[in-house]
PDB file of C-alpha atoms in Angstrom:
ATOM      1  CA  MET A   1      -5.802 -10.380 -20.406  1.00  0.00           C
ATOM      2  CA  THR A   2      -5.264  -6.628 -20.062  1.00  0.00           C
ATOM      3  CA  LYS A   3      -8.245  -4.526 -19.068  1.00  0.00           C
ATOM      4  CA  THR A   4      -8.664  -0.781 -18.775  1.00  0.00           C
ATOM      5  CA  VAL A   5      -9.590   0.923 -15.524  1.00  0.00           C
ATOM      6  CA  GLU A   6     -12.979   1.739 -17.003  1.00  0.00           C
ATOM      7  CA  GLU A   7     -13.644  -1.918 -17.870  1.00  0.00           C
ATOM      8  CA  ILE A   8     -12.605  -2.990 -14.361  1.00  0.00           C
ATOM      9  CA  ILE A   9     -14.900  -0.447 -12.739  1.00  0.00           C
ATOM     10  CA  GLN A  10     -17.772  -1.804 -14.841  1.00  0.00           C
ATOM     11  CA  ILE A  11     -16.992  -5.268 -13.453  1.00  0.00           C
ATOM     12  CA  PHE A  12     -17.105  -3.831  -9.927  1.00  0.00           C
ATOM     13  CA  LYS A  13     -20.474  -2.214 -10.609  1.00  0.00           C
ATOM     14  CA  LYS A  14     -21.918  -5.502 -11.846  1.00  0.00           C
ATOM     15  CA  GLN A  15     -20.574  -7.398  -8.830  1.00  0.00           C
ATOM     16  CA  LYS A  16     -21.493  -4.799  -6.221  1.00  0.00           C
ATOM     17  CA  ASN A  17     -22.404  -6.556  -2.976  1.00  0.00           C
ATOM     18  CA  GLU A  18     -24.415  -4.632  -0.384  1.00  0.00           C
ATOM     19  CA  HIS A  19     -24.012  -7.407   2.193  1.00  0.00           C
ATOM     20  CA  ASN A  20     -20.224  -7.184   1.934  1.00  0.00           C
ATOM     21  CA  LEU A  21     -20.358  -3.388   2.138  1.00  0.00           C
ATOM     22  CA  ALA A  22     -22.258  -3.640   5.415  1.00  0.00           C
ATOM     23  CA  GLY A  23     -19.632  -6.053   6.708  1.00  0.00           C
ATOM     24  CA  MET A  24     -16.854  -3.671   5.711  1.00  0.00           C
ATOM     25  CA  VAL A  25     -18.453  -0.926   7.777  1.00  0.00           C
ATOM     26  CA  ARG A  26     -18.581  -3.237  10.801  1.00  0.00           C
ATOM     27  CA  PHE A  27     -14.855  -3.861  10.417  1.00  0.00           C
ATOM     28  CA  GLY A  28     -14.004  -0.184  10.240  1.00  0.00           C
ATOM     29  CA  ILE A  29     -13.449   0.065   6.481  1.00  0.00           C
ATOM     30  CA  LYS A  30     -14.640   3.144   4.595  1.00  0.00           C
ATOM     31  CA  THR A  31     -17.213   2.375   1.918  1.00  0.00           C
ATOM     32  CA  ASP A  32     -17.877   5.743   0.286  1.00  0.00           C
ATOM     33  CA  LYS A  33     -15.789   4.595  -2.707  1.00  0.00           C
ATOM     34  CA  ALA A  34     -16.301   0.843  -2.474  1.00  0.00           C
ATOM     35  CA  TYR A  35     -18.358  -1.900  -4.112  1.00  0.00           C
ATOM     36  CA  GLY A  36     -18.046  -4.742  -1.624  1.00  0.00           C
ATOM     37  CA  ILE A  37     -16.029  -7.040  -3.892  1.00  0.00           C
ATOM     38  CA  SER A  38     -14.417  -9.881  -1.932  1.00  0.00           C
ATOM     39  CA  ILE A  39     -10.678 -10.544  -1.792  1.00  0.00           C
ATOM     40  CA  PRO A  40     -11.022 -13.959  -3.524  1.00  0.00           C
ATOM     41  CA  GLU A  41     -12.909 -12.289  -6.390  1.00  0.00           C
ATOM     42  CA  LEU A  42     -10.231  -9.608  -6.674  1.00  0.00           C
ATOM     43  CA  ARG A  43      -7.445 -12.189  -6.626  1.00  0.00           C
ATOM     44  CA  GLN A  44      -9.129 -14.112  -9.421  1.00  0.00           C
ATOM     45  CA  LEU A  45      -9.470 -10.929 -11.447  1.00  0.00           C
ATOM     46  CA  ALA A  46      -5.799 -10.157 -10.773  1.00  0.00           C
ATOM     47  CA  LYS A  47      -4.858 -13.639 -11.974  1.00  0.00           C
ATOM     48  CA  ASN A  48      -6.765 -13.046 -15.205  1.00  0.00           C
ATOM     49  CA  ILE A  49      -5.130  -9.655 -15.729  1.00  0.00           C
ATOM     50  CA  GLY A  50      -1.583 -10.608 -14.798  1.00  0.00           C
ATOM     51  CA  LYS A  51       1.143  -8.356 -13.424  1.00  0.00           C
ATOM     52  CA  ASN A  52       0.857  -4.863 -14.855  1.00  0.00           C
ATOM     53  CA  GLN A  53       2.419  -1.916 -13.062  1.00  0.00           C
ATOM     54  CA  GLN A  54       1.053   0.711 -15.434  1.00  0.00           C
ATOM     55  CA  LEU A  55      -2.495  -0.508 -14.848  1.00  0.00           C
ATOM     56  CA  ALA A  56      -1.829  -0.779 -11.108  1.00  0.00           C
ATOM     57  CA  ASP A  57      -0.837   2.895 -11.049  1.00  0.00           C
ATOM     58  CA  LYS A  58      -4.038   3.923 -12.792  1.00  0.00           C
ATOM     59  CA  LEU A  59      -6.170   1.746 -10.540  1.00  0.00           C
ATOM     60  CA  TRP A  60      -4.582   3.316  -7.472  1.00  0.00           C
ATOM     61  CA  GLU A  61      -5.184   6.814  -8.810  1.00  0.00           C
ATOM     62  CA  SER A  62      -8.909   6.067  -9.143  1.00  0.00           C
ATOM     63  CA  GLY A  63      -9.264   6.126  -5.350  1.00  0.00           C
ATOM     64  CA  ILE A  64     -11.754   3.245  -5.464  1.00  0.00           C
ATOM     65  CA  HIS A  65     -11.264   0.819  -2.587  1.00  0.00           C
ATOM     66  CA  GLU A  66     -11.325  -2.384  -4.626  1.00  0.00           C
ATOM     67  CA  ALA A  67      -9.258  -0.796  -7.394  1.00  0.00           C
ATOM     68  CA  ARG A  68      -6.498  -0.101  -4.890  1.00  0.00           C
ATOM     69  CA  LEU A  69      -6.669  -3.633  -3.548  1.00  0.00           C
ATOM     70  CA  LEU A  70      -6.469  -4.968  -7.102  1.00  0.00           C
ATOM     71  CA  ALA A  71      -3.480  -2.681  -7.701  1.00  0.00           C
ATOM     72  CA  CYS A  72      -1.719  -4.443  -4.814  1.00  0.00           C
ATOM     73  CA  PHE A  73      -2.249  -7.807  -6.504  1.00  0.00           C
ATOM     74  CA  ILE A  74      -1.038  -6.852  -9.989  1.00  0.00           C
ATOM     75  CA  ALA A  75       1.768  -4.435  -9.071  1.00  0.00           C
ATOM     76  CA  ARG A  76       5.403  -5.220  -9.850  1.00  0.00           C
ATOM     77  CA  PRO A  77       7.555  -4.348  -6.808  1.00  0.00           C
ATOM     78  CA  ALA A  78      10.661  -4.081  -8.992  1.00  0.00           C
ATOM     79  CA  GLU A  79       9.004  -1.279 -10.966  1.00  0.00           C
ATOM     80  CA  ILE A  80       7.897   0.800  -7.969  1.00  0.00           C
ATOM     81  CA  SER A  81      10.091   3.716  -6.950  1.00  0.00           C
ATOM     82  CA  GLN A  82      10.705   4.815  -3.392  1.00  0.00           C
ATOM     83  CA  VAL A  83       8.859   8.061  -4.169  1.00  0.00           C
ATOM     84  CA  GLN A  84       5.828   6.099  -5.318  1.00  0.00           C
ATOM     85  CA  THR A  85       6.019   3.918  -2.214  1.00  0.00           C
ATOM     86  CA  GLU A  86       5.713   7.053  -0.085  1.00  0.00           C
ATOM     87  CA  ALA A  87       2.858   8.376  -2.209  1.00  0.00           C
ATOM     88  CA  TRP A  88       0.869   5.160  -1.804  1.00  0.00           C
ATOM     89  CA  VAL A  89       1.427   4.832   1.925  1.00  0.00           C
ATOM     90  CA  LYS A  90       0.149   8.385   2.456  1.00  0.00           C
ATOM     91  CA  ASP A  91      -3.098   7.333   0.749  1.00  0.00           C
ATOM     92  CA  PHE A  92      -3.767   4.482   3.184  1.00  0.00           C
ATOM     93  CA  ASP A  93      -7.171   4.972   4.801  1.00  0.00           C
ATOM     94  CA  SER A  94      -8.075   1.412   5.798  1.00  0.00           C
ATOM     95  CA  TRP A  95      -6.333  -1.526   7.414  1.00  0.00           C
ATOM     96  CA  ASP A  96      -7.049  -3.943   4.564  1.00  0.00           C
ATOM     97  CA  ILE A  97      -5.419  -1.803   1.869  1.00  0.00           C
ATOM     98  CA  CYS A  98      -2.519  -1.164   4.249  1.00  0.00           C
ATOM     99  CA  ASP A  99      -2.028  -4.866   4.935  1.00  0.00           C
ATOM    100  CA  GLN A 100      -2.422  -6.074   1.347  1.00  0.00           C
ATOM    101  CA  CYS A 101      -0.113  -3.420  -0.030  1.00  0.00           C
ATOM    102  CA  CYS A 102       2.592  -4.055   2.563  1.00  0.00           C
ATOM    103  CA  SER A 103       2.456  -7.849   2.321  1.00  0.00           C
ATOM    104  CA  ASN A 104       2.109  -8.121  -1.468  1.00  0.00           C
ATOM    105  CA  VAL A 105       4.191  -5.215  -2.727  1.00  0.00           C
ATOM    106  CA  PHE A 106       6.197  -3.108  -0.298  1.00  0.00           C
ATOM    107  CA  ASP A 107       7.849  -5.984   1.570  1.00  0.00           C
ATOM    108  CA  LYS A 108       9.441  -7.052  -1.730  1.00  0.00           C
ATOM    109  CA  THR A 109      11.153  -3.717  -2.404  1.00  0.00           C
ATOM    110  CA  PRO A 110      14.869  -3.075  -1.688  1.00  0.00           C
ATOM    111  CA  TRP A 111      13.987  -0.520   0.993  1.00  0.00           C
ATOM    112  CA  ALA A 112      11.471  -2.691   2.862  1.00  0.00           C
ATOM    113  CA  TYR A 113      13.433  -2.905   6.125  1.00  0.00           C
ATOM    114  CA  ASP A 114      14.201   0.802   6.138  1.00  0.00           C
ATOM    115  CA  LYS A 115      10.556   1.665   5.587  1.00  0.00           C
ATOM    116  CA  ALA A 116       9.417  -0.720   8.324  1.00  0.00           C
ATOM    117  CA  ASP A 117      11.518   1.229  10.809  1.00  0.00           C
ATOM    118  CA  GLU A 118      10.774   4.659   9.345  1.00  0.00           C
ATOM    119  CA  TRP A 119       7.007   4.245   9.125  1.00  0.00           C
ATOM    120  CA  SER A 120       6.786   2.778  12.623  1.00  0.00           C
ATOM    121  CA  ARG A 121       8.039   6.177  13.857  1.00  0.00           C
ATOM    122  CA  ARG A 122       5.416   8.199  11.987  1.00  0.00           C
ATOM    123  CA  GLU A 123       2.271   9.461  13.716  1.00  0.00           C
ATOM    124  CA  GLU A 124      -0.344   8.889  11.000  1.00  0.00           C
ATOM    125  CA  GLU A 125      -2.374   5.875  12.110  1.00  0.00           C
ATOM    126  CA  PHE A 126      -2.192   3.806   8.930  1.00  0.00           C
ATOM    127  CA  VAL A 127       1.391   4.788   8.152  1.00  0.00           C
ATOM    128  CA  LYS A 128       2.476   3.656  11.604  1.00  0.00           C
ATOM    129  CA  ARG A 129       0.444   0.488  11.143  1.00  0.00           C
ATOM    130  CA  ALA A 130       2.222  -0.051   7.824  1.00  0.00           C
ATOM    131  CA  GLY A 131       5.579  -0.032   9.587  1.00  0.00           C
ATOM    132  CA  PHE A 132       4.591  -2.884  11.876  1.00  0.00           C
ATOM    133  CA  VAL A 133       2.738  -4.805   9.168  1.00  0.00           C
ATOM    134  CA  MET A 134       5.972  -4.648   7.174  1.00  0.00           C
ATOM    135  CA  MET A 135       7.838  -6.193  10.101  1.00  0.00           C
ATOM    136  CA  ALA A 136       5.300  -9.005  10.309  1.00  0.00           C
ATOM    137  CA  ALA A 137       5.264  -9.593   6.547  1.00  0.00           C
ATOM    138  CA  LEU A 138       9.050  -9.597   6.234  1.00  0.00           C
ATOM    139  CA  SER A 139       9.373 -12.098   9.057  1.00  0.00           C
ATOM    140  CA  VAL A 140       7.179 -14.516   7.091  1.00  0.00           C
ATOM    141  CA  HIS A 141       8.257 -13.815   3.515  1.00  0.00           C
ATOM    142  CA  ASP A 142      11.983 -13.063   3.704  1.00  0.00           C
ATOM    143  CA  LYS A 143      13.160 -16.602   4.422  1.00  0.00           C
ATOM    144  CA  LYS A 144      16.866 -15.891   3.913  1.00  0.00           C
ATOM    145  CA  ALA A 145      17.169 -12.798   6.131  1.00  0.00           C
ATOM    146  CA  SER A 146      19.448 -13.009   9.167  1.00  0.00           C
ATOM    147  CA  ASP A 147      18.237 -12.443  12.722  1.00  0.00           C
ATOM    148  CA  SER A 148      20.120  -9.134  12.741  1.00  0.00           C
ATOM    149  CA  LYS A 149      17.469  -7.770  10.375  1.00  0.00           C
ATOM    150  CA  PHE A 150      14.714  -8.385  12.914  1.00  0.00           C
ATOM    151  CA  LEU A 151      16.313  -7.832  16.306  1.00  0.00           C
ATOM    152  CA  PRO A 152      16.182  -3.990  16.009  1.00  0.00           C
ATOM    153  CA  PHE A 153      12.422  -4.187  15.462  1.00  0.00           C
ATOM    154  CA  PHE A 154      11.890  -5.343  19.051  1.00  0.00           C
ATOM    155  CA  GLU A 155      12.884  -1.924  20.364  1.00  0.00           C
ATOM    156  CA  ARG A 156      10.379  -0.253  18.054  1.00  0.00           C
ATOM    157  CA  ILE A 157       7.692  -2.707  19.198  1.00  0.00           C
ATOM    158  CA  LYS A 158       8.403  -1.926  22.833  1.00  0.00           C
ATOM    159  CA  GLN A 159       8.448   1.828  22.242  1.00  0.00           C
ATOM    160  CA  GLU A 160       5.080   1.843  20.479  1.00  0.00           C
ATOM    161  CA  ALA A 161       3.314  -0.666  22.745  1.00  0.00           C
ATOM    162  CA  GLU A 162       1.330   2.094  24.463  1.00  0.00           C
ATOM    163  CA  ASP A 163      -0.342   3.400  21.306  1.00  0.00           C
ATOM    164  CA  GLU A 164      -4.035   2.898  22.031  1.00  0.00           C
ATOM    165  CA  ARG A 165      -5.263   3.253  18.466  1.00  0.00           C
ATOM    166  CA  ASN A 166      -6.832  -0.050  17.490  1.00  0.00           C
ATOM    167  CA  PHE A 167      -5.232  -0.432  14.080  1.00  0.00           C
ATOM    168  CA  VAL A 168      -1.810   0.390  15.494  1.00  0.00           C
ATOM    169  CA  ARG A 169      -1.898  -1.796  18.596  1.00  0.00           C
ATOM    170  CA  LYS A 170      -3.045  -4.813  16.582  1.00  0.00           C
ATOM    171  CA  ALA A 171      -0.186  -4.332  14.122  1.00  0.00           C
ATOM    172  CA  VAL A 172       2.350  -3.982  16.954  1.00  0.00           C
ATOM    173  CA  ASN A 173       1.034  -7.231  18.409  1.00  0.00           C
ATOM    174  CA  TRP A 174       1.138  -8.894  14.996  1.00  0.00           C
ATOM    175  CA  ALA A 175       4.768  -7.894  14.439  1.00  0.00           C
ATOM    176  CA  LEU A 176       5.804  -9.200  17.864  1.00  0.00           C
ATOM    177  CA  ARG A 177       4.058 -12.547  17.310  1.00  0.00           C
ATOM    178  CA  GLN A 178       5.303 -13.126  13.780  1.00  0.00           C
ATOM    179  CA  ILE A 179       8.919 -12.265  14.497  1.00  0.00           C
ATOM    180  CA  GLY A 180       8.849 -14.458  17.582  1.00  0.00           C
ATOM    181  CA  LYS A 181       7.616 -17.423  15.564  1.00  0.00           C
ATOM    182  CA  ARG A 182      10.445 -17.184  13.032  1.00  0.00           C
ATOM    183  CA  ASN A 183      13.088 -19.235  14.913  1.00  0.00           C
ATOM    184  CA  VAL A 184      14.322 -20.131  18.391  1.00  0.00           C
ATOM    185  CA  VAL A 185      16.617 -17.098  18.751  1.00  0.00           C
ATOM    186  CA  LEU A 186      13.883 -14.623  17.888  1.00  0.00           C
ATOM    187  CA  TYR A 187      11.374 -16.653  19.880  1.00  0.00           C
ATOM    188  CA  ASP A 188      13.424 -16.265  23.069  1.00  0.00           C
ATOM    189  CA  GLU A 189      13.963 -12.564  22.439  1.00  0.00           C
ATOM    190  CA  ALA A 190      10.288 -11.994  21.682  1.00  0.00           C
ATOM    191  CA  ILE A 191       9.303 -13.598  24.977  1.00  0.00           C
ATOM    192  CA  ARG A 192      11.799 -11.428  26.839  1.00  0.00           C
ATOM    193  CA  VAL A 193      10.473  -8.287  25.163  1.00  0.00           C
ATOM    194  CA  ALA A 194       6.839  -9.321  25.709  1.00  0.00           C
ATOM    195  CA  LYS A 195       7.501  -9.709  29.437  1.00  0.00           C
ATOM    196  CA  GLU A 196       9.071  -6.250  29.519  1.00  0.00           C
ATOM    197  CA  ILE A 197       6.059  -4.792  27.720  1.00  0.00           C
ATOM    198  CA  GLN A 198       3.761  -6.560  30.158  1.00  0.00           C
ATOM    199  CA  LYS A 199       5.277  -4.513  32.982  1.00  0.00           C
ATOM    200  CA  ILE A 200       4.369  -1.198  31.354  1.00  0.00           C
ATOM    201  CA  ASN A 201       1.550   0.602  33.130  1.00  0.00           C
ATOM    202  CA  SER A 202      -0.707   0.605  30.084  1.00  0.00           C
ATOM    203  CA  LYS A 203      -3.811  -1.427  29.272  1.00  0.00           C
ATOM    204  CA  THR A 204      -2.799  -1.528  25.618  1.00  0.00           C
ATOM    205  CA  ALA A 205       0.734  -2.713  26.372  1.00  0.00           C
ATOM    206  CA  LYS A 206      -0.542  -5.438  28.677  1.00  0.00           C
ATOM    207  CA  TRP A 207      -2.961  -6.644  25.980  1.00  0.00           C
ATOM    208  CA  ILE A 208      -0.208  -6.722  23.335  1.00  0.00           C
ATOM    209  CA  ALA A 209       2.121  -8.673  25.608  1.00  0.00           C
ATOM    210  CA  GLY A 210      -0.501 -11.010  27.024  1.00  0.00           C
ATOM    211  CA  ASP A 211      -1.876 -11.982  23.635  1.00  0.00           C
ATOM    212  CA  ALA A 212       1.623 -12.605  22.252  1.00  0.00           C
ATOM    213  CA  LEU A 213       2.688 -14.695  25.237  1.00  0.00           C
ATOM    214  CA  ARG A 214      -0.405 -16.871  24.923  1.00  0.00           C
ATOM    215  CA  GLU A 215       0.445 -17.604  21.309  1.00  0.00           C
ATOM    216  CA  PHE A 216       4.102 -18.256  22.131  1.00  0.00           C
ATOM    217  CA  ARG A 217       3.086 -20.836  24.709  1.00  0.00           C
ATOM    218  CA  LYS A 218       1.223 -22.706  21.963  1.00  0.00           C
ATOM    219  CA  LYS A 219       4.425 -22.704  19.862  1.00  0.00           C
ATOM    220  CA  GLU A 220       6.785 -23.602  22.691  1.00  0.00           C
ATOM    221  CA  ALA A 221       7.148 -27.274  21.680  1.00  0.00           C
ATOM    222  CA  LYS A 222       8.346 -26.213  18.235  1.00  0.00           C
ATOM    223  CA  PHE A 223      11.448 -24.507  19.629  1.00  0.00           C
ATOM    224  CA  LYS A 224      12.095 -26.275  22.937  1.00  0.00           C
TER     225      LYS A 224
END
Protein backbone atom coordinates (compact mmCIF):
# COMPACT_ATOMS: atom_id res chain seq x y z
CA MET A 1 0.00 0.00 0.00
CA THR A 2 1.73 3.17 -1.21
CA LYS A 3 0.56 6.46 0.24
CA THR A 4 1.50 10.02 -0.59
CA VAL A 5 3.05 12.36 1.95
CA GLU A 6 -0.17 14.36 1.97
CA GLU A 7 -2.25 11.26 2.77
CA ILE A 8 0.16 10.31 5.58
CA ILE A 9 0.00 13.78 7.10
CA GLN A 10 -3.81 13.53 7.10
CA ILE A 11 -3.47 10.28 9.06
CA PHE A 12 -1.21 12.07 11.55
CA LYS A 13 -3.74 14.87 11.95
CA LYS A 14 -6.53 12.39 12.67
CA GLN A 15 -4.40 10.51 15.21
CA LYS A 16 -2.93 13.57 16.91
CA ASN A 17 -2.40 12.81 20.60
CA GLU A 18 -1.99 15.73 23.00
CA HIS A 19 -1.10 13.41 25.89
CA ASN A 20 1.80 11.95 23.90
CA LEU A 21 2.93 15.42 22.86
CA ALA A 22 3.15 16.44 26.51
CA GLY A 23 5.20 13.32 27.22
CA MET A 24 7.54 14.13 24.35
CA VAL A 25 8.23 17.54 25.85
CA ARG A 26 9.09 15.92 29.19
CA PHE A 27 11.61 13.71 27.42
CA GLY A 28 13.28 16.61 25.66
CA ILE A 29 11.74 16.11 22.21
CA LYS A 30 10.70 19.12 20.15
CA THR A 31 7.00 19.20 19.34
CA ASP A 32 6.59 22.28 17.15
CA LYS A 33 6.26 19.97 14.12
CA ALA A 34 4.87 16.86 15.80
CA TYR A 35 1.54 15.08 16.28
CA GLY A 36 2.30 12.73 19.16
CA ILE A 37 1.96 9.52 17.15
CA SER A 38 3.44 6.54 19.00
CA ILE A 39 6.25 4.36 17.67
CA PRO A 40 4.03 1.23 17.53
CA GLU A 41 1.48 3.16 15.44
CA LEU A 42 4.23 4.37 13.11
CA ARG A 43 5.67 0.88 12.76
CA GLN A 44 2.26 -0.48 11.85
CA LEU A 45 1.83 2.25 9.25
CA ALA A 46 5.31 1.45 7.91
CA LYS A 47 4.36 -2.22 7.66
CA ASN A 48 1.28 -1.29 5.64
CA ILE A 49 3.29 0.97 3.33
CA GLY A 50 6.29 -1.29 2.84
CA LYS A 51 9.85 -0.27 2.00
CA ASN A 52 9.89 2.79 -0.23
CA GLN A 53 12.97 4.99 -0.43
CA GLN A 54 11.39 7.61 -2.67
CA LEU A 55 8.56 8.12 -0.18
CA ALA A 56 11.04 8.08 2.71
CA ASP A 57 12.94 10.95 1.08
CA LYS A 58 9.79 13.01 0.73
CA LEU A 59 8.69 12.27 4.28
CA TRP A 60 12.07 13.39 5.58
CA GLU A 61 11.92 16.61 3.57
CA SER A 62 8.59 17.49 5.21
CA GLY A 63 10.39 18.19 8.49
CA ILE A 64 7.52 16.67 10.48
CA HIS A 65 8.75 14.67 13.46
CA GLU A 66 6.64 11.56 12.87
CA ALA A 67 7.23 11.74 9.12
CA ARG A 68 10.96 11.50 9.73
CA LEU A 69 10.50 8.59 12.10
CA LEU A 70 8.33 6.85 9.51
CA ALA A 71 11.03 7.53 6.91
CA CYS A 72 13.46 5.57 9.11
CA PHE A 73 11.12 2.58 9.07
CA ILE A 74 10.46 2.46 5.32
CA ALA A 75 13.88 3.53 4.01
CA ARG A 76 16.07 1.17 2.00
CA PRO A 77 19.67 1.42 3.27
CA ALA A 78 21.00 0.04 -0.02
CA GLU A 79 19.46 3.00 -1.86
CA ILE A 80 20.84 5.72 0.43
CA SER A 81 23.99 7.52 -0.69
CA GLN A 82 26.73 8.70 1.62
CA VAL A 83 25.83 12.29 0.71
CA GLN A 84 22.24 11.69 1.77
CA THR A 85 23.43 10.06 4.99
CA GLU A 86 25.28 13.27 5.84
CA ALA A 87 22.28 15.40 4.92
CA TRP A 88 19.98 13.44 7.22
CA VAL A 89 22.35 13.39 10.17
CA LYS A 90 22.70 17.18 9.99
CA ASP A 91 18.91 17.41 10.39
CA PHE A 92 18.86 15.47 13.66
CA ASP A 93 17.22 17.58 16.36
CA SER A 94 15.99 14.91 18.78
CA TRP A 95 17.36 11.75 20.33
CA ASP A 96 14.53 9.53 19.10
CA ILE A 97 14.98 10.39 15.42
CA CYS A 98 18.74 10.02 15.88
CA ASP A 99 18.39 6.59 17.47
CA GLN A 100 15.77 5.22 15.07
CA CYS A 101 17.62 6.42 12.01
CA CYS A 102 20.97 5.03 13.16
CA SER A 103 19.60 1.66 14.29
CA ASN A 104 17.18 1.08 11.40
CA VAL A 105 19.00 2.62 8.45
CA PHE A 106 22.52 3.95 8.86
CA ASP A 107 23.97 0.92 10.63
CA LYS A 108 23.11 -1.15 7.54
CA THR A 109 25.08 1.01 5.10
CA PRO A 110 28.57 0.08 3.81
CA TRP A 111 30.10 3.09 5.57
CA ALA A 112 28.50 2.47 8.98
CA TYR A 113 31.75 1.86 10.87
CA ASP A 114 33.46 4.85 9.30
CA LYS A 115 30.56 7.11 10.18
CA ALA A 116 30.45 5.82 13.76
CA ASP A 117 34.03 6.99 14.23
CA GLU A 118 33.67 10.18 12.20
CA TRP A 119 30.47 11.40 13.84
CA SER A 120 31.77 10.64 17.33
CA ARG A 121 34.43 13.30 16.65
CA ARG A 122 31.96 15.99 15.60
CA GLU A 123 30.81 18.69 18.02
CA GLU A 124 27.11 18.95 17.13
CA GLU A 125 25.22 17.27 19.97
CA PHE A 126 23.02 14.93 17.94
CA VAL A 127 25.70 14.17 15.37
CA LYS A 128 28.09 13.14 18.12
CA ARG A 129 25.30 11.12 19.71
CA ALA A 130 24.73 9.45 16.34
CA GLY A 131 28.33 8.25 16.30
CA PHE A 132 27.95 6.42 19.59
CA VAL A 133 24.45 5.15 18.82
CA MET A 134 25.95 3.64 15.67
CA MET A 135 28.55 1.84 17.78
CA ALA A 136 25.83 0.44 20.03
CA ALA A 137 23.58 -0.55 17.12
CA LEU A 138 26.38 -2.22 15.17
CA SER A 139 27.42 -4.23 18.21
CA VAL A 140 23.91 -5.71 18.37
CA HIS A 141 23.02 -6.01 14.69
CA ASP A 142 26.27 -6.91 12.92
CA LYS A 143 26.53 -10.48 14.18
CA LYS A 144 29.37 -11.51 11.86
CA ALA A 145 31.74 -8.59 12.52
CA SER A 146 35.11 -9.36 14.09
CA ASP A 147 36.27 -7.87 17.39
CA SER A 148 38.74 -5.72 15.45
CA LYS A 149 35.78 -3.67 14.22
CA PHE A 150 34.82 -2.71 17.77
CA LEU A 151 38.08 -2.46 19.68
CA PRO A 152 38.96 0.99 18.20
CA PHE A 153 35.66 2.36 19.50
CA PHE A 154 36.85 2.02 23.10
CA GLU A 155 39.36 4.82 22.59
CA ARG A 156 36.64 7.09 21.24
CA ILE A 157 34.42 6.20 24.21
CA LYS A 158 37.19 7.06 26.65
CA GLN A 159 38.02 10.32 24.88
CA GLU A 160 34.42 11.55 24.92
CA ALA A 161 33.52 10.36 28.43
CA GLU A 162 33.72 13.90 29.82
CA ASP A 163 31.08 15.38 27.51
CA GLU A 164 28.43 16.61 29.93
CA ARG A 165 25.64 16.99 27.41
CA ASN A 166 22.89 14.59 28.41
CA PHE A 167 22.18 13.12 24.99
CA VAL A 168 25.87 12.57 24.36
CA ARG A 169 26.84 11.05 27.70
CA LYS A 170 23.95 8.59 27.56
CA ALA A 171 24.99 7.47 24.08
CA VAL A 172 28.63 7.06 25.17
CA ASN A 173 27.42 4.91 28.06
CA TRP A 174 25.15 2.94 25.74
CA ALA A 175 27.99 2.20 23.32
CA LEU A 176 30.28 1.03 26.13
CA ARG A 177 27.61 -1.28 27.58
CA GLN A 178 26.49 -2.79 24.29
CA ILE A 179 29.98 -3.48 22.97
CA GLY A 180 30.95 -5.01 26.30
CA LYS A 181 28.00 -7.39 26.17
CA ARG A 182 28.91 -8.72 22.73
CA ASN A 183 31.40 -11.45 23.79
CA VAL A 184 33.99 -12.33 26.42
CA VAL A 185 36.89 -10.56 24.67
CA LEU A 186 35.01 -7.28 24.35
CA TYR A 187 33.52 -7.76 27.81
CA ASP A 188 36.98 -7.88 29.40
CA GLU A 189 38.16 -4.88 27.40
CA ALA A 190 35.04 -2.90 28.23
CA ILE A 191 35.58 -3.48 31.94
CA ARG A 192 39.20 -2.37 31.63
CA VAL A 193 38.18 0.79 29.79
CA ALA A 194 35.32 1.50 32.21
CA LYS A 195 37.75 1.35 35.14
CA GLU A 196 40.06 3.78 33.34
CA ILE A 197 37.15 6.14 32.71
CA GLN A 198 36.15 5.86 36.35
CA LYS A 199 39.49 7.41 37.33
CA ILE A 200 38.88 10.55 35.27
CA ASN A 201 38.17 13.60 37.40
CA SER A 202 34.74 14.18 35.89
CA LYS A 203 31.26 13.59 37.29
CA THR A 204 30.04 12.59 33.84
CA ALA A 205 32.86 10.11 33.28
CA LYS A 206 32.31 8.52 36.67
CA TRP A 207 28.58 8.13 35.93
CA ILE A 208 29.28 6.54 32.53
CA ALA A 209 31.76 4.09 34.02
CA GLY A 210 29.78 3.31 37.15
CA ASP A 211 26.57 2.59 35.29
CA ALA A 212 28.37 0.35 32.78
CA LEU A 213 30.21 -1.58 35.48
CA ARG A 214 26.96 -2.24 37.33
CA GLU A 215 25.45 -3.73 34.20
CA PHE A 216 28.57 -5.78 33.47
CA ARG A 217 28.40 -7.31 36.92
CA LYS A 218 24.89 -8.54 36.11
CA LYS A 219 26.26 -10.19 32.93
CA GLU A 220 29.38 -11.63 34.52
CA ALA A 221 28.02 -15.20 34.75
CA LYS A 222 27.41 -15.22 31.01
CA PHE A 223 31.10 -14.84 30.20
CA LYS A 224 32.89 -16.27 33.25
